[in-house]
């Protein structure tokens, strides 16, 4: 019988359902405090924390602050916010016309380009150019971070999300980070003498000398990266406008990975979708607001860079030295207790948070350290040269500035006591800080205990709904964490009993790379491939459809376990690029026809099963998928929300699920589906892409070995064994949901065992598989 393929309706989503955001009071208070704090701390928190309720609420407040200010800007500002602000010379478009939007943005680019060109000219001077490039680096090196998690269970397989993910895949070098746009920008900066640590480094903003406005602009981009499903129209608007303006490529001198024509095509695609959407008018309004906001922000940041360049150019030699002193003073004081400057110890000067810089410079200029010696040098210059006690503290350019200053002093040039403060961008930063402070991070708040109790009492359907829509339900994160930890703990049962699995073997073994590969190969041959025999009897159609329905819920969130791996600031672990590439393959690399969520919907449609989207309220009432199998998907969704603290567990889970696509089970399903003329595309895709030769199954084992090799280099063998236990409990947690009969029998066996003596309590610290009882 020929295989019947029924194509399900395309997902034409242009925005996700909205609803009130209810959050914990403590988390809301924490978010408000972060937003009210220093812009640099806000930037760092949004970059570093992708696992907490407070971080999601912080992101929401930041986005509301920027966007509400943009909407308010449509009316005449009043009061303190009536200050001058960058305005476009061209009227912003008001309709869903891609060409009109492009004309507006490209007109802004034409205004910005000459100002950027002036900053890159040779006559600007190397110090000015260095300062400008450093100042722009926090934005350039965030890349298109708003695309990091735009592809997720709540958004796939929407047409526009697949197009966005295709762009994301290209911008990130197709999983090879060094080929991506951000890496290109970093290399170009390095070629021009600007060397900065990773964006996640604690010193990154300090080394970039980031102004408050730069940190706030970066915080907006990072906030959008945390809530892309909730702000999908804004993601499209920001994506088009940032790439069409191309400020980073103009300034740094790189070629764009995505030309304007490519992002305009995506913009036009979105507008066509919106034209047929019931929420289309509102979605277009939101997109246009985002475009206007980006134009304003990029004009604003170009003005900051211009102001910064003018400040640097206007500095006297004394003022340039003063700026260097101010930069190093916080870390220098305690190293100079024996040195005196005027009537004070140098350490007293430098430890003073309110140091009078003018008074210090006057004393420093007149000090014996700067007095010319017979050989034409001075004590200070000798101290900072090779062999001196201060060698390596100042970079080459700073040392050259000190040398020129010493020569000027020796030549008798008078001091310039004027040290103008650097206030570049501060007026705009104050406006944004006020706007963010006025915004709200949640519609209603409750006590944490109430939210946790409420979450713990949820049925599986409602819990799944909130986990999929976690951006709208930030209070579900503590519940998800507890759920993941409980399932991982449960799964350790298989460390002792796992050898009897039909498709897996989660029994404990001591890790070495060879031992892992040997175990994986045994599972592949002994449990997945060699047992295969073609079915001699095929179940009837209804039974086959029911069997497929038991897998379908997990398939509808295919790849979710890895969707948050490789976000900006997290591309340093050896396996991140490979794991991101695995996720990209699951999503068809942006090709919606190859997207595995599309394929499973296609299979279900061939069975006349048309489900509401898993994110929608209507899915709570679906009757085609059985209730008792929600646990597998709940565990996967919970794991996915903790890509940092449960990273090793995700690696192990990934190995389990990628091997599951091989061998007997898939081949039997293909045989049954084909017999009844049902679609086999999903099964065939996994049988091919997960192959053990070079596909996902092999890659998953390689990722674990690479990760543990890195752990060994950083922390030694003990650290490897701790990490390995976590990896293997991740694998066991997959097996726990696959091996129903084995788990049932193991629980019976454990219940029948006599209680372990109290003296064996220390067993929980020992490696499972030892001859002693395992405490479960």
mmCIF file of C-alpha atoms in Angstrom, residues 5 217 242 264 296 315 380 403 422 433 453 573 602 605 607 609 618 686 720:
data_model
loop_
_atom_site.group_PDB
_atom_site.id
_atom_site.type_symbol
_atom_site.label_atom_id
_atom_site.label_comp_id
_atom_site.label_asym_id
_atom_site.label_seq_id
_atom_site.Cartn_x
_atom_site.Cartn_y
_atom_site.Cartn_z
ATOM 1 C CA UNK A 5 0.966 11.947 3.336
ATOM 2 C CA UNK A 217 21.353 49.387 25.149
ATOM 3 C CA UNK A 242 19.707 46.340 13.378
ATOM 4 C CA UNK A 264 14.017 42.747 4.140
ATOM 5 C CA UNK A 296 16.423 55.841 17.872
ATOM 6 C CA UNK A 315 41.920 65.954 26.375
ATOM 7 C CA UNK A 380 58.312 56.356 37.297
ATOM 8 C CA UNK A 403 56.459 58.824 28.433
ATOM 9 C CA UNK A 422 33.427 61.937 30.507
ATOM 10 C CA UNK A 433 16.794 54.679 33.529
ATOM 11 C CA UNK A 453 2.335 25.087 46.319
ATOM 12 C CA UNK A 573 32.334 24.655 26.333
ATOM 13 C CA UNK A 602 2.504 15.554 9.072
ATOM 14 C CA UNK A 605 -2.346 14.456 9.960
ATOM 15 C CA UNK A 607 -3.842 9.597 10.902
ATOM 16 C CA UNK A 609 -5.191 13.743 14.115
ATOM 17 C CA UNK A 618 -7.078 24.459 23.641
ATOM 18 C CA UNK A 686 15.533 9.976 12.784
ATOM 19 C CA UNK A 720 35.608 14.255 36.133
#
